[in-house]
PDB file of C-alpha atoms in Angstrom:
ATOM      1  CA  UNK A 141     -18.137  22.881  14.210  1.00  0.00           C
ATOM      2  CA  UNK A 142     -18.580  22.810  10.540  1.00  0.00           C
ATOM      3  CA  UNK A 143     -14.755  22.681  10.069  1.00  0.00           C
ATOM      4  CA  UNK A 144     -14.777  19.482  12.292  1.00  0.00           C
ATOM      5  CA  UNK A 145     -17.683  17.833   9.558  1.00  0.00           C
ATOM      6  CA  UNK A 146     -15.510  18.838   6.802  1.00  0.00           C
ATOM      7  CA  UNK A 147     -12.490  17.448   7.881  1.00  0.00           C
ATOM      8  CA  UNK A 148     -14.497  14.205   8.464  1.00  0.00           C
ATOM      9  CA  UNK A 149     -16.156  14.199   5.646  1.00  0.00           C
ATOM     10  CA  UNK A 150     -12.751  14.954   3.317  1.00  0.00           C
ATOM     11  CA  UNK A 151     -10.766  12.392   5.458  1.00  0.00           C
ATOM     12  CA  UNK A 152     -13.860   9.645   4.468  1.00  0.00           C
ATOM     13  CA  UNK A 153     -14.067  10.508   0.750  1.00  0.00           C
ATOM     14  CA  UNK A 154     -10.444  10.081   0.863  1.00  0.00           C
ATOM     15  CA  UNK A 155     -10.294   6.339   2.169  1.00  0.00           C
ATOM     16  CA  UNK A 156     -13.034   5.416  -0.073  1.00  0.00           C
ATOM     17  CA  UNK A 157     -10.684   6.521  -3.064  1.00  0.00           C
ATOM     18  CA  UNK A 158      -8.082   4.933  -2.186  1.00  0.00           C
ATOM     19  CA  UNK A 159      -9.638   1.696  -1.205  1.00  0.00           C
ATOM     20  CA  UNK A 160     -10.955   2.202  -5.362  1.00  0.00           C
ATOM     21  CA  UNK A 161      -7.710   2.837  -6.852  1.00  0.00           C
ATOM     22  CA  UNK A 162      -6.009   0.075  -4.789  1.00  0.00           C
ATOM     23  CA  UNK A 163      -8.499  -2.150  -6.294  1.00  0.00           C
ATOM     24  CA  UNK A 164      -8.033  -1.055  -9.452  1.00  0.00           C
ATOM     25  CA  UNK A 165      -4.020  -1.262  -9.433  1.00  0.00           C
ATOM     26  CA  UNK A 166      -5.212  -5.085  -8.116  1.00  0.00           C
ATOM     27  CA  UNK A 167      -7.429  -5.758 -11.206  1.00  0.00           C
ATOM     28  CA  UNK A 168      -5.581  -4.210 -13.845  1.00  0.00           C
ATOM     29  CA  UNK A 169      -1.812  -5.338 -12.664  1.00  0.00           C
ATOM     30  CA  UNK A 170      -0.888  -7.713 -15.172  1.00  0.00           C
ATOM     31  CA  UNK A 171      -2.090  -6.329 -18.066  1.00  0.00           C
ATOM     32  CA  UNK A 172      -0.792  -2.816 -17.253  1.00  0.00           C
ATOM     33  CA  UNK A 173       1.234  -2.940 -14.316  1.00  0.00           C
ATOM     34  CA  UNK A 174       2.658   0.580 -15.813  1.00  0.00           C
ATOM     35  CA  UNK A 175      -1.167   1.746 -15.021  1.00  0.00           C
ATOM     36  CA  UNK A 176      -1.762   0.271 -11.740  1.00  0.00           C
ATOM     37  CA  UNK A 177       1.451   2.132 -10.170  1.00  0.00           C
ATOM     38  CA  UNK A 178      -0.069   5.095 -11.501  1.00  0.00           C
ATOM     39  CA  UNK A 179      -3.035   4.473  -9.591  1.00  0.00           C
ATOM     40  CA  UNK A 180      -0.844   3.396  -6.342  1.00  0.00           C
ATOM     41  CA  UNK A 181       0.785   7.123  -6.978  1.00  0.00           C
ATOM     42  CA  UNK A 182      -2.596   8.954  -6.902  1.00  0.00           C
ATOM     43  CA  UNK A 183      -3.855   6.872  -3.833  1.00  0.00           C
ATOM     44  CA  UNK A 184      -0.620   8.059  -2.044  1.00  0.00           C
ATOM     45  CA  UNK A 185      -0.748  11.467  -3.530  1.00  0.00           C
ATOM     46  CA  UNK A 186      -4.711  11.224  -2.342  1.00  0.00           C
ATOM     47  CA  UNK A 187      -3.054  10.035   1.332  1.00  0.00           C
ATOM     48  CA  UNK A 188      -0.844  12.898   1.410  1.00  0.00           C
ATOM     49  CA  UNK A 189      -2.893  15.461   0.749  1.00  0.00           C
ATOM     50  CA  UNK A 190      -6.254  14.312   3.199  1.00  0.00           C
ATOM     51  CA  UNK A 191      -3.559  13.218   6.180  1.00  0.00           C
ATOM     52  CA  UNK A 192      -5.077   9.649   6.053  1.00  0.00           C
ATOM     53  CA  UNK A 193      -2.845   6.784   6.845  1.00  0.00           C
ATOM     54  CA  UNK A 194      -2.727   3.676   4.665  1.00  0.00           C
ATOM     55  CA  UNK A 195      -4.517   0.551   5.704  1.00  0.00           C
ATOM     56  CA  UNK A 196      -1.819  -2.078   6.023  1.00  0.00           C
ATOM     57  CA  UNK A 197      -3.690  -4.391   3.677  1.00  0.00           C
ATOM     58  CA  UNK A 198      -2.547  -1.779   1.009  1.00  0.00           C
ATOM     59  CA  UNK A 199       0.766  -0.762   3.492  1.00  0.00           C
ATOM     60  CA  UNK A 200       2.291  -3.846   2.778  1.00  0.00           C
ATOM     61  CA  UNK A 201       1.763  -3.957  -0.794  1.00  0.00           C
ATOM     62  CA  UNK A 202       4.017  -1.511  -1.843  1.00  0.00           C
ATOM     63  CA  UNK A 203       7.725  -1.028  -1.565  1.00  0.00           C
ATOM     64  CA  UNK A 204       8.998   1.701   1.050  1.00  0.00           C
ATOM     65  CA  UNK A 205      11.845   2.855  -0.252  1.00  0.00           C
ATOM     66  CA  UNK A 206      10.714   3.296  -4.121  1.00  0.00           C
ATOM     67  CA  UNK A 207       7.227   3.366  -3.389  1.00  0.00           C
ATOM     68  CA  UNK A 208       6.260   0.655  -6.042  1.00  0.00           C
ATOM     69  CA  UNK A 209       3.317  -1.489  -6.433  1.00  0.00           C
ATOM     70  CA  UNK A 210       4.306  -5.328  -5.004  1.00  0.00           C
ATOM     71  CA  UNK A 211       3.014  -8.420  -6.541  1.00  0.00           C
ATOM     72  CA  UNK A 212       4.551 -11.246  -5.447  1.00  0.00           C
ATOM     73  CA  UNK A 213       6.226 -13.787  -7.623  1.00  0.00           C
ATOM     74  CA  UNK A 214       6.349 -11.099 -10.239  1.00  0.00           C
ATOM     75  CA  UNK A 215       8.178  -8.230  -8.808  1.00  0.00           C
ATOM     76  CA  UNK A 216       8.457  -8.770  -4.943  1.00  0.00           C
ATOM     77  CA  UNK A 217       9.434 -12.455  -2.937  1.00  0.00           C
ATOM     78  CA  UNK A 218       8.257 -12.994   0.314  1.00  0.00           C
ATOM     79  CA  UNK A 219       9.560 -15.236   3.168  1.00  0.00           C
ATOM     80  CA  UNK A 220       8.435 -16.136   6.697  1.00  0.00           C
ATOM     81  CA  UNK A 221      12.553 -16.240   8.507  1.00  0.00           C
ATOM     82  CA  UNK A 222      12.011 -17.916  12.325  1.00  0.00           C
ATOM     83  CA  UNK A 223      15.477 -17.487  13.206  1.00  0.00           C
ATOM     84  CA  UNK A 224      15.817 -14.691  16.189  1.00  0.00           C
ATOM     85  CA  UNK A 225      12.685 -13.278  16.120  1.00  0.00           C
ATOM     86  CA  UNK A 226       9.653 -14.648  13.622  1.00  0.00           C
ATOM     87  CA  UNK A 227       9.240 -12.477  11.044  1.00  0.00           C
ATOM     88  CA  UNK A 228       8.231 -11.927   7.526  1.00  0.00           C
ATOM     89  CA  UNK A 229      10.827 -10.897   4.590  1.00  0.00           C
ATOM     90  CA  UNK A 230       9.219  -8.659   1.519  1.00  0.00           C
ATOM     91  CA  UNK A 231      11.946  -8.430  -1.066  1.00  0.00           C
ATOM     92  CA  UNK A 232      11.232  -5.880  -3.854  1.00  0.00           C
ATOM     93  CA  UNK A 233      12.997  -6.351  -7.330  1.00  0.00           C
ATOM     94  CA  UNK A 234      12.227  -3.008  -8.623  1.00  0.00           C
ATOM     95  CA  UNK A 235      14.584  -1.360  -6.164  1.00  0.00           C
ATOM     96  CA  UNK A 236      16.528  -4.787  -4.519  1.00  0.00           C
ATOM     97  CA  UNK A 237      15.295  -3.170  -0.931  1.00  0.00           C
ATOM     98  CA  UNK A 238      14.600  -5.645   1.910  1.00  0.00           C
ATOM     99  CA  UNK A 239      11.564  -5.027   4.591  1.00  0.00           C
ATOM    100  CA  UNK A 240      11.198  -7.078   7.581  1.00  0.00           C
ATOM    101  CA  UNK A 241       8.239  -7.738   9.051  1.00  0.00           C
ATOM    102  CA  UNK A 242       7.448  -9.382  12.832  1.00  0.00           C
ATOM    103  CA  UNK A 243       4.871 -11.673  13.827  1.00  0.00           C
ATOM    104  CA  UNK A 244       4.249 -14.452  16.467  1.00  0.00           C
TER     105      UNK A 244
END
């Protein structure tokens, strides 16, 4: 039973830090954007290690392929596409990768 609190309690302190260190990366992104993908690393290193999946408020914000952290206008372009299916297209400059993603 006390394994079960601890895993909660881990799992919790973990999503708090990397709700802090996504707000962080958000605050301190273009002054240092060298310093907020540092924090983006340690919230995903934090995500790793606890087994907690992202939100996908912070998801979507970075790139999957070269895992960096998206602003856009400055290193990412996004466009809402309605042919076929209505979707949304994140562009990331870092790495030139292309995610597509669907909505109604």
């Amino acid at each position: 039973m006390a394994s079960r609190w601890k895993k909660f309690f881990v799992r919790d302190l973990a999503r708090q830090r990397i709700d802090i260190l996504f707000r962080k990366a958000e605050e301190v992104f273009h002054r240092e954007p060298e310093l907020a993908q540092k924090y983006v690393d340690l919230a995903l290193r934090i995500a790793r290690a606890a087994r907690v999946r992202l939100p996908r408020k912070y998801k979507r914000r970075i790139c999957k392929y070269c895992k960096s952290y998206l602003w856009p206008g400055v290193n990412a372009t996004i466009r809402l596409r309605t042919r076929r299916q209505s979707h949304v297209v994140i562009k990331c400059h870092v790495c030139g990768r292309i995610t597509r993603i669907p909505y109604k």
